[in-house]
Short mmCIF file of C-alpha atoms in Angstrom, two decimals:
data_model
loop_
_atom_site.label_atom_id
_atom_site.label_comp_id
_atom_site.label_asym_id
_atom_site.label_seq_id
_atom_site.Cartn_x
_atom_site.Cartn_y
_atom_site.Cartn_z
CA ILE A 100 14.74 0.44 32.24
CA ILE A 101 14.41 1.70 35.79
CA VAL A 102 13.52 5.35 36.29
CA ASP A 103 13.24 6.76 39.82
CA GLY A 104 13.08 3.19 41.15
CA ASN A 105 10.17 2.19 38.85
CA PRO A 106 10.71 -0.46 36.16
CA PHE A 107 9.53 0.27 32.61
CA THR A 108 9.35 -2.36 29.87
CA GLU A 109 9.04 0.13 27.03
CA PHE A 110 9.58 3.78 26.23
CA LYS A 111 9.00 6.17 23.37
CA GLU A 112 11.66 8.49 22.10
CA VAL A 113 10.41 11.92 21.02
CA ASN A 114 11.95 13.10 17.75
CA PRO A 115 10.41 16.40 16.70
CA PHE A 116 10.69 17.23 12.99
CA LYS A 117 8.94 19.31 10.37
CA ILE A 118 7.08 18.06 7.31
CA TYR A 119 6.40 20.16 4.24
CA TYR A 120 4.07 19.37 1.36
CA SER A 121 4.29 20.65 -2.20
CA SER A 122 0.81 20.38 -3.67
CA LYS A 123 2.20 21.38 -7.06
CA LYS A 124 4.66 18.45 -7.11
CA LYS A 125 2.58 16.19 -4.82
CA LEU A 126 5.73 15.77 -2.78
CA LEU A 127 6.08 15.30 0.97
CA ILE A 128 9.32 16.64 2.43
CA ALA A 129 10.40 15.66 5.93
CA ASN A 130 13.38 17.28 7.56
CA CYS A 131 14.60 14.16 9.38
CA SER A 132 16.21 10.80 8.77
CA VAL A 133 14.43 8.02 6.91
CA GLY A 134 14.67 5.94 10.11
CA ILE A 135 12.46 8.46 11.90
CA CYS A 136 10.17 9.45 9.03
CA THR A 137 9.29 5.98 7.71
CA PRO A 138 7.83 4.60 10.98
CA PHE A 139 5.93 7.86 11.48
CA LEU A 140 4.38 7.70 8.00
CA LYS A 141 3.56 4.00 8.43
CA TYR A 142 1.82 4.79 11.72
CA LEU A 143 -0.20 7.60 10.09
CA LYS A 144 -1.22 5.37 7.20
CA GLN A 145 -2.22 2.49 9.51
CA SER A 146 -4.08 4.63 12.03
CA ASN A 147 -5.88 6.84 9.47
CA PRO A 148 -6.13 4.89 6.19
CA GLN A 149 -9.10 6.98 5.06
CA LEU A 150 -7.08 10.21 5.45
CA VAL A 151 -3.52 9.21 4.63
CA SER A 152 -2.33 7.80 1.34
CA TYR A 153 1.20 7.99 -0.02
CA SER A 154 3.68 6.12 -2.14
CA GLY A 155 7.44 6.18 -2.18
CA ILE A 156 9.77 7.33 -4.92
CA ASP A 157 11.73 4.55 -6.57
CA PHE A 158 14.91 6.38 -7.53
CA ASP A 159 16.56 4.72 -10.53
CA PHE A 160 20.26 4.61 -9.67
CA VAL A 161 21.23 3.38 -13.16
CA LYS A 162 19.55 6.45 -14.65
CA ILE A 163 21.40 8.72 -12.21
CA VAL A 164 24.79 7.21 -13.10
CA ARG A 165 23.95 7.25 -16.82
CA ASN A 166 23.46 11.04 -16.56
CA LYS A 167 27.12 11.67 -15.73
CA ALA A 168 26.84 11.61 -11.96
CA LEU A 169 30.14 11.34 -10.12
CA VAL A 170 29.50 8.62 -7.54
CA ASP A 171 31.15 9.15 -4.14
CA GLN A 172 29.36 6.45 -2.12
CA VAL A 173 27.39 3.25 -2.71
CA TRP A 174 25.72 1.04 -0.10
CA PHE A 175 24.46 -2.36 -1.23
CA SER A 176 23.34 -5.73 0.02
CA THR A 177 25.72 -8.66 -0.18
CA SER A 178 25.65 -12.39 0.38
CA ASP A 179 29.22 -12.39 1.71
CA THR A 180 29.87 -14.42 4.84
CA HIS A 181 29.48 -12.33 8.01
CA ALA A 182 28.15 -9.24 6.19
CA ARG A 183 24.73 -8.10 5.00
CA THR A 184 25.80 -4.82 3.41
CA LYS A 185 28.88 -3.28 1.87
CA SER A 186 29.79 0.34 1.39
CA PHE A 187 32.20 1.87 -1.07
CA ASN A 188 33.29 5.43 -0.34
CA GLY A 189 35.71 7.74 -2.09
CA VAL A 190 36.28 9.89 -5.11
CA ARG A 191 34.84 8.34 -8.28
CA VAL A 192 33.40 5.16 -6.80
CA ASP A 193 31.71 4.89 -10.22
CA LYS A 194 35.07 3.50 -11.44
CA ASN A 195 34.77 0.50 -9.06
CA LYS A 196 33.39 -2.59 -10.86
CA GLU A 197 31.81 -4.20 -7.78
CA ALA A 198 30.01 -0.99 -6.78
CA MET A 199 28.73 -0.41 -10.31
CA LYS A 200 27.61 -4.04 -10.61
CA ALA A 201 25.60 -3.60 -7.39
CA ILE A 202 23.90 -0.58 -8.96
CA SER A 203 23.21 -2.30 -12.28
CA ASP A 204 21.94 -5.45 -10.52
CA GLY A 205 19.53 -3.42 -8.36
CA LYS A 206 21.29 -4.30 -5.09
CA ALA A 207 22.28 -0.74 -4.16
CA SER A 208 20.23 0.85 -1.39
CA PHE A 209 21.91 4.29 -1.30
CA ILE A 210 24.17 6.34 -3.53
CA LYS A 211 25.79 9.70 -2.92
CA VAL A 212 26.63 11.56 -6.11
CA GLN A 213 27.75 14.87 -7.46
CA ILE A 214 25.39 16.20 -10.12
CA ASP A 215 24.80 19.57 -11.74
CA VAL A 216 21.78 21.26 -10.18
CA ALA A 217 20.61 24.77 -11.00
CA SER A 218 19.21 26.27 -7.81
CA ASN A 219 19.01 29.58 -5.99
CA GLY A 220 20.61 31.42 -8.91
CA GLN A 221 23.60 29.10 -9.35
CA ASN A 222 24.19 26.09 -11.57
CA LYS A 223 26.89 23.95 -9.98
CA LYS A 224 27.81 20.46 -8.84
CA ARG A 225 25.83 19.52 -5.75
CA THR A 226 26.36 16.54 -3.48
CA ILE A 227 23.07 14.64 -3.30
CA GLY A 228 22.20 11.30 -1.71
CA PHE A 229 19.48 9.05 -3.12
CA SER A 230 17.97 6.22 -1.08
CA LYS A 231 15.83 3.31 -2.20
CA LYS A 232 13.67 4.18 0.82
CA SER A 233 12.55 7.33 -1.04
CA GLY A 234 15.07 9.59 0.68
CA LEU A 235 16.84 12.48 -0.99
CA THR A 236 19.64 14.00 1.07
CA ILE A 237 21.22 17.40 0.49
CA PHE A 238 24.73 17.54 1.90
CA LYS A 239 25.77 20.73 3.67
CA ASN A 240 28.89 21.29 1.58
CA ASN A 241 26.79 22.31 -1.42
CA ASP A 242 26.67 26.07 -1.08
CA SER A 243 27.29 28.33 1.91
CA SER A 244 24.86 30.92 0.48
CA ILE A 245 21.99 28.46 1.05
CA ASP A 246 21.52 29.63 4.59
CA ASP A 247 17.79 29.61 5.27
CA LEU A 248 14.93 27.15 5.15
CA GLN A 249 13.37 28.48 1.95
CA LYS A 250 16.66 28.20 0.04
CA LYS A 251 17.23 24.68 1.39
CA LEU A 252 13.75 23.58 0.35
CA GLN A 253 14.30 25.15 -3.08
CA LEU A 254 17.57 23.23 -3.49
CA LEU A 255 15.80 20.01 -2.54
CA LEU A 256 13.01 20.63 -5.07
CA ASP A 257 15.54 21.60 -7.74
CA ALA A 258 17.57 18.43 -7.07
CA TYR A 259 14.36 16.38 -7.35
CA ASN A 260 13.48 18.17 -10.61
CA THR A 261 16.98 17.50 -11.93
CA TYR A 262 16.51 13.80 -11.20
CA GLY A 263 13.16 13.97 -12.99
CA SER A 264 14.83 15.37 -16.11
CA PHE A 265 17.25 12.44 -16.38
CA LYS A 266 16.65 10.07 -19.27
#
């Protein structure tokens, strides 16, 4: 990269984001993508191993589906020629045999589902994404009354608690 006539062989992109910690749940919440958060956490852990210790959440996709989740999206690895991953998107992807086999075989890396979550005074279907990289995504179409940070964090915690109640 050449900037003002000077060549640079590397650069760092600044991605500001906020991190929240629930001491009660021992849960770290980052308001950013997994692609930004994961390298940041790895750097913290490597540079300060005496201060930073964490482990990821291994979301059990089979358990999520077993608890009557309506699956809208599945990403999974494949050994197909010319492709490393596949994605199935649509209404009731849980009716697709290949997508469900990927989940049952442990190949799925991300699922987006609709599940009942009681939060902020309402019990309703919420669209939630679960990632094998410990990510939990709340999709904006959940509830227009969730319009501030505290309500959004509460919905995230309630979605996590709902997952925790699955058998």
